[in-house]
């Protein structure tokens, strides 16, 4: 008998970020596996997913409730309504394991388990991350990198309750010549193109820092390609780019189109100071791009302490200096070195097998 695994994502189909699409990527690799019966449940319309009715975080009703100050967070409303609707599907599917990474949704699943005496196990993937103090209430915790897992172990969380399984990340299915990829996005063929794949905000992804660092370069042949989702701060960020006089291209792309954007670039930058994993760092590596980012735990886990693309991005001017230094090197060689390391460490087939082994362990515990 196959182990029934339900992958839950209230946000999938409502927003398009790595956090949500990770569930869809897992399903892509798991749904044909011999040992598990895997189903994908999403809050919005998404290919091969069962759509669960909910009040989306960006819906008119959610926005009205926020303006009336009846709710603070549309994400919580989305997860609460998703969890209530999912009860019907849970009774029909009778999953052995729920895989979830949204905190409110996970808490609701735990409440339902206690109230209705469901027998499913809850695997909480700490992708945000929210930390092990919250996550340890569930049957099993999946961390995306080893440093977070070690902190949990140091605090007494049992070894058998912990797995380290990074997301499966976007890999190129076909190769596109750089000039052809640039033509698709209207990018100058001979410019130095820097790509950043991140939500367009200041509080986490620090796109304002990135824009100011590009301006510090003072180079007319640099174009910044920003692939992401608009947020409340986006209008201000676009105004800032104009004030600084830098060349930018802002695009929102589905995962199937994102690979083309990677092929259009010379180098990848992520300006945030903290990430649960930073799956886009791995994606960039798969596309043979040199990567520049802050040396937070997940970046050290992905690239290793000796990688020279890590630099303290809390300091003004550091990113500009690192870009200038990398531009003087052979970026093709650097990109190939990154790709070899990423392919050896984050091979999708290897990670799929780790997920299946984790599911078997949880099911039998």
XYZ file of C-alpha atoms in Angstrom:
365
model
C 0.000 0.000 0.000
C 1.286 3.448 -0.923
C 1.766 6.163 1.674
C -0.756 8.952 1.051
C 0.946 12.350 1.130
C -0.947 15.641 0.830
C 1.138 18.670 -0.158
C -0.692 21.768 1.082
C -0.165 25.357 -0.046
C -2.879 27.923 0.578
C -0.902 30.546 -1.329
C -0.117 28.479 -4.435
C -2.049 29.903 -7.368
C -2.875 33.073 -5.435
C 0.697 34.378 -5.479
C 3.759 33.188 -7.369
C 6.826 33.051 -5.137
C 9.385 30.347 -4.487
C 7.828 29.698 -1.080
C 4.545 28.651 -2.683
C 5.770 27.078 -5.909
C 8.083 24.760 -3.933
C 5.027 22.621 -3.195
C 4.245 22.351 -6.911
C 7.849 21.442 -7.695
C 7.807 18.682 -5.108
C 4.594 17.339 -6.619
C 6.156 17.336 -10.093
C 8.849 14.955 -8.880
C 6.804 12.907 -6.390
C 3.473 12.207 -8.055
C 4.786 9.285 -10.083
C 6.837 7.704 -7.285
C 6.259 4.024 -6.570
C 6.070 4.202 -2.783
C 3.775 7.190 -2.232
C 0.425 8.472 -3.460
C 1.029 12.218 -3.616
C -1.671 14.882 -4.106
C -1.239 18.650 -4.404
C -3.812 20.984 -2.823
C -3.622 24.681 -3.701
C -5.494 27.825 -2.760
C -5.605 29.065 -6.350
C -5.784 27.659 -9.832
C -2.626 25.681 -10.540
C -1.754 22.916 -12.969
C -2.393 19.384 -11.580
C -3.505 20.754 -8.195
C -6.825 20.317 -6.436
C -8.117 23.822 -5.811
C -9.352 24.399 -2.260
C -11.859 27.250 -1.765
C -10.494 30.113 0.325
C -10.482 33.870 0.726
C -7.299 34.890 -1.049
C -4.916 37.336 0.645
C -5.286 39.679 -2.337
C -9.045 39.370 -2.719
C -11.403 42.344 -2.546
C -12.908 40.990 0.682
C -9.500 40.598 2.335
C -8.523 44.140 1.338
C -11.803 45.541 2.715
C -11.323 43.693 6.007
C -7.780 45.070 6.264
C -8.946 48.617 5.596
C -11.592 48.209 8.291
C -8.823 46.902 10.577
C -10.791 43.704 11.182
C -7.770 41.662 10.129
C -4.074 42.486 10.060
C -2.838 39.830 7.695
C -4.514 38.543 4.549
C -2.212 35.503 4.592
C -3.688 34.263 7.861
C -7.216 34.683 6.514
C -6.230 32.767 3.397
C -4.820 29.903 5.440
C -7.719 29.774 7.899
C -10.355 29.586 5.169
C -8.262 27.091 3.187
C -7.955 24.805 6.215
C -11.714 24.794 6.829
C -12.452 23.928 3.202
C -9.769 21.240 3.148
C -11.597 19.280 5.871
C -13.953 17.831 3.243
C -11.079 16.679 1.033
C -9.255 15.262 4.026
C -12.164 12.980 4.817
C -12.227 11.759 1.212
C -8.485 11.318 0.630
C -7.576 10.207 4.181
C -3.909 11.246 3.958
C -1.243 9.551 6.043
C 0.996 12.626 5.941
C 0.312 16.334 5.560
C 3.291 18.350 4.251
C 2.804 22.025 5.060
C 4.999 25.089 5.478
C 2.473 27.848 6.234
C 2.358 28.356 10.001
C -1.352 29.119 10.487
C -2.363 26.281 8.175
C -0.117 23.879 10.098
C -1.641 24.971 13.414
C -5.144 24.427 12.066
C -4.176 20.944 10.849
C -2.916 20.179 14.354
C -6.156 21.443 15.918
C -8.244 19.310 13.550
C -6.099 16.275 14.339
C -6.833 16.669 18.047
C -10.523 17.580 17.684
C -11.470 14.913 15.132
C -8.835 12.370 16.163
C -7.344 12.155 12.697
C -4.384 9.796 12.431
C -2.309 11.744 9.884
C 1.202 12.907 10.690
C 2.120 16.551 10.127
C 5.437 17.295 8.449
C 6.237 20.974 8.888
C 8.698 22.336 6.348
C 10.308 25.391 7.915
C 10.677 27.354 4.706
C 9.885 30.838 6.063
C 11.709 30.153 8.460
C 9.793 30.442 11.739
C 12.249 28.358 13.784
C 12.212 25.108 15.680
C 10.540 26.488 18.818
C 7.341 26.747 16.785
C 7.968 23.768 14.506
C 8.701 21.199 17.243
C 4.981 20.851 18.069
C 4.490 18.871 14.845
C 5.325 15.230 14.143
C 8.355 15.975 11.979
C 10.358 19.047 10.952
C 12.017 19.504 7.580
C 14.732 22.141 7.586
C 16.119 23.518 4.348
C 19.710 23.746 5.560
C 21.896 22.049 8.157
C 22.572 25.060 10.419
C 18.892 25.413 11.354
C 18.720 21.691 12.029
C 21.765 21.880 14.285
C 20.174 24.669 16.350
C 17.136 22.443 16.892
C 19.338 19.512 17.915
C 21.252 21.729 20.321
C 17.936 22.692 21.925
C 16.984 19.075 22.490
C 14.734 18.303 19.522
C 15.182 14.540 18.901
C 17.290 13.547 15.899
C 14.586 11.254 14.549
C 12.184 14.204 14.378
C 14.430 16.212 12.026
C 15.311 16.023 8.340
C 17.367 18.358 6.167
C 15.861 18.456 2.680
C 16.333 21.573 0.527
C 13.719 22.545 -2.031
C 13.953 21.078 -5.492
C 14.784 24.084 -7.631
C 14.179 25.160 -11.196
C 16.598 23.499 -13.601
C 16.989 24.462 -17.266
C 15.154 22.070 -19.593
C 16.638 23.620 -22.726
C 19.508 26.018 -23.428
C 18.907 29.494 -24.874
C 21.641 31.687 -26.329
C 22.201 34.849 -24.298
C 21.466 37.202 -27.188
C 18.203 35.375 -27.945
C 17.142 35.468 -24.294
C 17.895 39.193 -24.116
C 15.827 39.836 -27.212
C 12.828 38.224 -25.473
C 13.008 40.808 -22.671
C 14.109 43.784 -24.737
C 17.518 43.920 -23.034
C 20.559 45.556 -24.690
C 22.625 42.845 -26.334
C 25.999 44.220 -25.191
C 25.131 45.427 -21.674
C 26.321 43.803 -18.470
C 23.029 42.337 -17.173
C 22.554 41.717 -13.454
C 19.538 39.610 -12.527
C 17.725 39.567 -9.186
C 14.808 37.180 -8.609
C 12.924 38.414 -5.549
C 9.750 40.140 -4.393
C 9.939 43.886 -4.996
C 10.100 45.101 -1.407
C 12.464 46.847 0.993
C 11.762 45.062 4.276
C 13.078 41.622 3.310
C 14.532 41.514 -0.193
C 16.069 45.026 0.173
C 15.619 46.037 -3.439
C 16.313 49.646 -2.404
C 19.818 48.602 -1.304
C 20.323 46.842 -4.636
C 19.250 49.898 -6.645
C 21.582 52.183 -4.706
C 24.498 49.769 -5.152
C 23.938 49.611 -8.913
C 23.938 53.419 -8.957
C 27.291 53.408 -7.126
C 28.812 51.533 -10.070
C 28.310 54.610 -12.229
C 28.438 52.511 -15.381
C 26.165 53.223 -18.345
C 26.425 49.712 -19.772
C 24.781 47.991 -16.771
C 21.150 46.842 -16.850
C 19.340 45.414 -13.815
C 16.757 42.723 -14.585
C 14.303 42.405 -11.669
C 12.095 39.315 -11.772
C 9.525 39.184 -9.003
C 6.150 40.028 -7.561
C 4.959 43.594 -6.919
C 4.284 44.547 -3.303
C 3.233 47.683 -1.423
C 6.705 49.242 -1.760
C 7.088 48.567 -5.484
C 5.914 51.975 -6.746
C 8.430 53.677 -4.464
C 11.189 51.373 -5.691
C 10.458 52.091 -9.340
C 10.518 55.820 -8.577
C 13.869 55.371 -6.815
C 15.320 53.610 -9.868
C 14.287 56.560 -12.043
C 15.762 59.063 -9.594
C 19.052 57.176 -9.560
C 19.120 57.072 -13.355
C 19.846 53.345 -13.624
C 18.585 51.037 -16.348
C 16.055 48.540 -15.013
C 13.637 45.983 -16.421
C 10.812 44.809 -14.102
C 9.081 41.555 -15.061
C 6.738 39.110 -13.324
C 7.168 35.638 -14.790
C 5.758 32.146 -14.262
C 8.391 29.514 -13.390
C 8.268 28.168 -16.948
C 9.482 31.534 -18.283
C 11.966 32.338 -15.533
C 14.658 30.106 -16.978
C 14.805 32.407 -20.022
C 15.545 35.360 -17.762
C 18.449 33.519 -16.127
C 19.963 32.850 -19.559
C 19.752 36.574 -20.363
C 22.000 37.560 -17.435
C 25.723 37.732 -16.701
C 25.537 37.531 -12.918
C 22.942 36.936 -10.176
C 22.459 39.046 -7.041
C 20.198 38.555 -4.005
C 20.408 41.511 -1.566
C 18.458 40.078 1.397
C 20.240 39.533 4.715
C 18.352 36.354 5.659
C 16.686 33.496 3.780
C 15.117 30.198 4.784
C 17.014 28.671 1.884
C 17.117 31.123 -0.988
C 16.087 28.647 -3.671
C 16.795 31.240 -6.353
C 20.493 31.019 -5.435
C 20.410 27.354 -6.406
C 18.373 28.077 -9.532
C 20.932 30.652 -10.644
C 23.686 28.106 -10.081
C 21.891 25.524 -12.216
C 21.855 28.164 -14.983
C 25.650 28.632 -14.699
C 25.493 32.116 -13.220
C 27.998 33.445 -10.673
C 26.051 34.374 -7.535
C 26.551 37.302 -5.140
C 24.755 37.327 -1.788
C 25.089 37.858 1.974
C 26.826 35.084 3.997
C 23.757 33.969 5.974
C 23.512 30.340 7.064
C 21.681 29.043 4.004
C 24.144 30.718 1.618
C 27.033 29.113 3.513
C 25.184 25.793 3.281
C 24.642 26.176 -0.469
C 28.050 27.476 -1.550
C 30.455 26.751 1.311
C 32.493 29.198 3.372
C 35.242 29.559 0.749
C 32.992 30.806 -2.050
C 34.114 34.305 -3.022
C 30.662 35.525 -4.036
C 29.642 35.959 -0.392
C 30.000 39.463 1.054
C 28.478 41.486 3.884
C 25.532 43.230 2.251
C 24.654 45.151 5.393
C 27.484 47.544 4.456
C 26.996 50.285 1.888
C 29.235 49.846 -1.144
C 30.118 46.180 -0.547
C 27.875 44.832 -3.269
C 29.109 47.416 -5.794
C 32.720 46.472 -4.993
C 31.962 42.755 -5.374
C 30.220 43.300 -8.715
C 33.209 45.289 -9.981
C 35.625 42.591 -8.808
C 33.641 39.787 -10.444
C 33.279 41.721 -13.675
C 37.061 41.710 -14.050
C 37.145 37.888 -13.929
C 36.112 35.216 -16.422
C 32.429 34.875 -15.472
C 31.969 31.822 -17.692
C 34.527 29.886 -15.651
C 33.020 31.090 -12.370
C 29.509 30.184 -13.525
C 30.599 26.708 -14.589
C 32.267 26.128 -11.212
C 29.089 27.127 -9.398
C 27.004 24.862 -11.669
C 29.181 21.809 -10.995
C 28.889 22.340 -7.242
C 25.123 22.906 -7.371
C 24.511 19.862 -9.565
C 26.489 17.647 -7.197
C 24.750 18.948 -4.067
C 21.155 19.666 -5.109
C 20.398 17.030 -7.709
C 16.573 16.759 -7.961
C 16.519 12.956 -8.159
C 18.665 12.685 -5.042
C 16.425 15.113 -3.130
C 13.300 13.257 -4.274
C 14.656 10.051 -2.800
C 15.413 11.863 0.465
C 11.811 13.072 0.612
C 10.457 9.557 0.023
C 12.751 8.131 2.711
C 11.588 10.832 5.126
C 7.934 10.022 4.378
C 8.562 6.328 5.046
C 10.275 7.155 8.335
C 7.439 9.430 9.462
C 4.758 6.950 8.400
C 6.420 4.126 10.350
C 7.173 6.187 13.471
